[in-house]
PDB file of C-alpha atoms in Angstrom:
ATOM      1  CA  MET A  22       0.131   0.049   0.049  1.00 82.00           C
ATOM      2  CA  TYR A  23       2.920   2.548   0.829  1.00 86.00           C
ATOM      3  CA  LEU A  24       4.766   1.149  -2.120  1.00 90.00           C
ATOM      4  CA  ILE A  25       1.879   2.351  -4.413  1.00 91.00           C
ATOM      5  CA  LEU A  26       1.317   5.971  -2.516  1.00 89.00           C
ATOM      6  CA  VAL A  27       4.961   6.583  -3.006  1.00 91.00           C
ATOM      7  CA  SER A  28       4.909   5.614  -6.343  1.00 91.00           C
ATOM      8  CA  ILE A  29       2.104   7.768  -7.270  1.00 91.00           C
ATOM      9  CA  LEU A  30       3.560  10.688  -5.300  1.00 92.00           C
ATOM     10  CA  SER A  31       7.100  10.398  -6.931  1.00 90.00           C
ATOM     11  CA  ILE A  32       5.222  10.232 -10.729  1.00 89.00           C
ATOM     12  CA  LEU A  33       3.200  13.621  -9.410  1.00 88.00           C
ATOM     13  CA  TYR A  34       6.116  15.337  -8.491  1.00 86.00           C
ATOM     14  CA  ILE A  35       7.926  14.194 -11.828  1.00 79.00           C
ATOM     15  CA  VAL A  36       4.968  15.552 -13.980  1.00 77.00           C
ATOM     16  CA  TYR A  37       5.075  18.829 -11.698  1.00 78.00           C
ATOM     17  CA  LEU A  38       8.701  19.314 -12.729  1.00 72.00           C
ATOM     18  CA  ILE A  39       7.995  18.908 -16.301  1.00 65.00           C
ATOM     19  CA  ILE A  40       5.176  21.154 -16.488  1.00 67.00           C
ATOM     20  CA  LYS A  41       6.008  23.992 -13.914  1.00 68.00           C
ATOM     21  CA  LYS A  42       6.898  27.438 -15.256  1.00 64.00           C
ATOM     22  CA  GLU A  43       9.549  29.853 -14.221  1.00 66.00           C
ATOM     23  CA  LYS A  44       8.090  33.297 -13.576  1.00 70.00           C
ATOM     24  CA  ASN A  45       9.926  36.461 -15.255  1.00 79.00           C
ATOM     25  CA  LEU A  46      12.304  34.191 -17.630  1.00 77.00           C
ATOM     26  CA  PRO A  47      12.693  35.077 -21.455  1.00 79.00           C
ATOM     27  CA  PRO A  48      11.167  32.762 -23.761  1.00 79.00           C
ATOM     28  CA  GLY A  49      12.894  29.024 -23.790  1.00 76.00           C
ATOM     29  CA  PRO A  50      13.194  26.541 -26.846  1.00 77.00           C
ATOM     30  CA  THR A  51      10.165  24.622 -25.592  1.00 72.00           C
ATOM     31  CA  ASP A  52       7.446  24.833 -22.997  1.00 61.00           C
ATOM     32  CA  TYR A  53       9.265  21.775 -21.440  1.00 68.00           C
ATOM     33  CA  SER A  54      12.620  20.210 -20.344  1.00 71.00           C
ATOM     34  CA  ILE A  55      13.339  16.982 -18.905  1.00 72.00           C
ATOM     35  CA  PRO A  56      13.967  16.493 -15.383  1.00 72.00           C
ATOM     36  CA  ILE A  57      17.659  16.424 -14.486  1.00 76.00           C
ATOM     37  CA  PHE A  58      18.830  16.535 -18.061  1.00 80.00           C
ATOM     38  CA  GLY A  59      17.109  19.835 -19.269  1.00 79.00           C
ATOM     39  CA  HIS A  60      17.614  20.660 -22.903  1.00 77.00           C
ATOM     40  CA  LEU A  61      20.915  18.838 -23.125  1.00 80.00           C
ATOM     41  CA  PHE A  62      19.403  16.187 -25.500  1.00 80.00           C
ATOM     42  CA  SER A  63      18.229  19.210 -27.901  1.00 79.00           C
ATOM     43  CA  LEU A  64      21.346  20.748 -28.551  1.00 80.00           C
ATOM     44  CA  GLY A  65      22.840  18.035 -30.935  1.00 81.00           C
ATOM     45  CA  LYS A  66      26.083  18.110 -32.223  1.00 84.00           C
ATOM     46  CA  HIS A  67      26.826  22.110 -32.618  1.00 84.00           C
ATOM     47  CA  PRO A  68      24.998  23.533 -29.731  1.00 81.00           C
ATOM     48  CA  GLN A  69      26.016  27.066 -30.598  1.00 81.00           C
ATOM     49  CA  GLU A  70      24.256  26.804 -33.873  1.00 85.00           C
ATOM     50  CA  THR A  71      21.145  25.231 -32.331  1.00 85.00           C
ATOM     51  CA  LEU A  72      21.126  27.959 -29.698  1.00 82.00           C
ATOM     52  CA  LEU A  73      21.269  30.669 -32.164  1.00 84.00           C
ATOM     53  CA  LYS A  74      18.320  28.628 -34.172  1.00 87.00           C
ATOM     54  CA  TRP A  75      16.151  28.878 -30.805  1.00 86.00           C
ATOM     55  CA  CYS A  76      16.630  32.717 -30.656  1.00 85.00           C
ATOM     56  CA  GLN A  77      15.451  32.882 -34.329  1.00 85.00           C
ATOM     57  CA  ASN A  78      12.510  30.617 -33.764  1.00 85.00           C
ATOM     58  CA  ARG A  79      11.193  32.589 -30.663  1.00 85.00           C
ATOM     59  CA  GLN A  80      11.917  35.627 -32.471  1.00 85.00           C
ATOM     60  CA  SER A  81      13.998  37.002 -29.351  1.00 85.00           C
ATOM     61  CA  ASP A  82      17.642  38.021 -28.548  1.00 87.00           C
ATOM     62  CA  ILE A  83      17.654  36.710 -25.341  1.00 87.00           C
ATOM     63  CA  ILE A  84      16.321  32.775 -24.022  1.00 85.00           C
ATOM     64  CA  HIS A  85      16.598  30.703 -21.441  1.00 83.00           C
ATOM     65  CA  CYS A  86      17.189  26.811 -21.328  1.00 85.00           C
ATOM     66  CA  TYR A  87      18.884  24.314 -18.950  1.00 82.00           C
ATOM     67  CA  PHE A  88      21.917  22.618 -19.264  1.00 82.00           C
ATOM     68  CA  GLY A  89      21.305  19.785 -16.933  1.00 80.00           C
ATOM     69  CA  GLN A  90      19.668  21.435 -13.826  1.00 78.00           C
ATOM     70  CA  LYS A  91      21.465  24.781 -14.468  1.00 80.00           C
ATOM     71  CA  LEU A  92      19.681  27.306 -15.798  1.00 81.00           C
ATOM     72  CA  VAL A  93      21.205  29.130 -18.538  1.00 82.00           C
ATOM     73  CA  ILE A  94      20.505  32.535 -19.823  1.00 83.00           C
ATOM     74  CA  VAL A  95      21.750  32.929 -23.791  1.00 85.00           C
ATOM     75  CA  LEU A  96      22.298  36.532 -25.066  1.00 86.00           C
ATOM     76  CA  ASN A  97      22.261  37.057 -29.046  1.00 86.00           C
ATOM     77  CA  ASN A  98      22.671  40.781 -29.321  1.00 87.00           C
ATOM     78  CA  TYR A  99      25.783  42.754 -29.352  1.00 90.00           C
ATOM     79  CA  ASP A 100      24.487  45.522 -26.785  1.00 91.00           C
ATOM     80  CA  LEU A 101      22.784  43.195 -24.509  1.00 86.00           C
ATOM     81  CA  ILE A 102      26.266  41.176 -24.445  1.00 83.00           C
ATOM     82  CA  LYS A 103      28.094  44.203 -23.814  1.00 86.00           C
ATOM     83  CA  GLN A 104      26.135  45.420 -20.916  1.00 86.00           C
ATOM     84  CA  ALA A 105      26.324  41.862 -19.228  1.00 80.00           C
ATOM     85  CA  PHE A 106      30.019  42.267 -19.290  1.00 77.00           C
ATOM     86  CA  LEU A 107      30.168  45.899 -18.580  1.00 80.00           C
ATOM     87  CA  ASP A 108      27.775  45.429 -15.440  1.00 74.00           C
ATOM     88  CA  ASP A 109      28.834  44.716 -12.042  1.00 68.00           C
ATOM     89  CA  ASN A 110      25.439  42.517 -11.052  1.00 69.00           C
ATOM     90  CA  TYR A 111      26.481  40.066 -13.814  1.00 65.00           C
ATOM     91  CA  SER A 112      30.239  39.585 -12.392  1.00 63.00           C
ATOM     92  CA  ALA A 113      31.579  36.923 -10.151  1.00 61.00           C
ATOM     93  CA  ARG A 114      28.950  34.263 -11.172  1.00 63.00           C
ATOM     94  CA  ALA A 115      29.262  30.869 -10.255  1.00 64.00           C
ATOM     95  CA  GLN A 116      31.159  28.879 -13.002  1.00 63.00           C
ATOM     96  CA  PRO A 117      30.295  25.522 -13.916  1.00 63.00           C
ATOM     97  CA  PHE A 118      33.012  22.520 -12.856  1.00 62.00           C
ATOM     98  CA  ILE A 119      33.470  21.449 -16.842  1.00 61.00           C
ATOM     99  CA  PHE A 120      34.516  24.953 -17.872  1.00 62.00           C
ATOM    100  CA  GLU A 121      36.964  25.216 -15.063  1.00 64.00           C
ATOM    101  CA  GLU A 122      38.192  21.907 -15.618  1.00 60.00           C
ATOM    102  CA  HIS A 123      38.764  22.706 -19.519  1.00 57.00           C
ATOM    103  CA  PHE A 124      39.725  26.559 -19.858  1.00 61.00           C
ATOM    104  CA  HIS A 125      41.390  26.165 -15.824  1.00 60.00           C
ATOM    105  CA  GLY A 126      40.133  29.943 -15.379  1.00 56.00           C
ATOM    106  CA  LYS A 127      41.109  31.523 -19.037  1.00 58.00           C
ATOM    107  CA  GLY A 128      37.698  31.198 -20.889  1.00 57.00           C
ATOM    108  CA  LEU A 129      36.286  34.686 -21.888  1.00 58.00           C
ATOM    109  CA  THR A 130      32.918  34.464 -20.598  1.00 59.00           C
ATOM    110  CA  TYR A 131      33.761  33.116 -17.119  1.00 57.00           C
ATOM    111  CA  ALA A 132      36.655  35.051 -16.904  1.00 59.00           C
ATOM    112  CA  ASP A 133      36.381  37.419 -13.194  1.00 58.00           C
ATOM    113  CA  GLY A 134      38.537  40.035 -11.890  1.00 58.00           C
ATOM    114  CA  GLU A 135      42.274  40.995 -13.178  1.00 57.00           C
ATOM    115  CA  ARG A 136      44.018  38.637 -15.567  1.00 53.00           C
TER     116      ARG A 136
END
């Protein structure tokens, strides 16, 4: 009996995670993402091209997507990118482990402080 109840509650929670919508976010590539994996399976072999297509499909210069469980905001406009790099509110953001492992703190998008 308890196993059935736990199973039903787990399924309902997974459905909730799939259909919930974040407030105050720019449009995303789709209305849903896979729990735990996000939009990773949708990126394909050339993720940068896929992200640009998503911006074109949504007719927006700013979109959101999930890389795993991490929310990512994609900017596709020179002025928006310039504002993000110049504004102190966007600095010192968390760096994903894979970027630190690959670029050793020398990447452009996650650079912080004097170099």
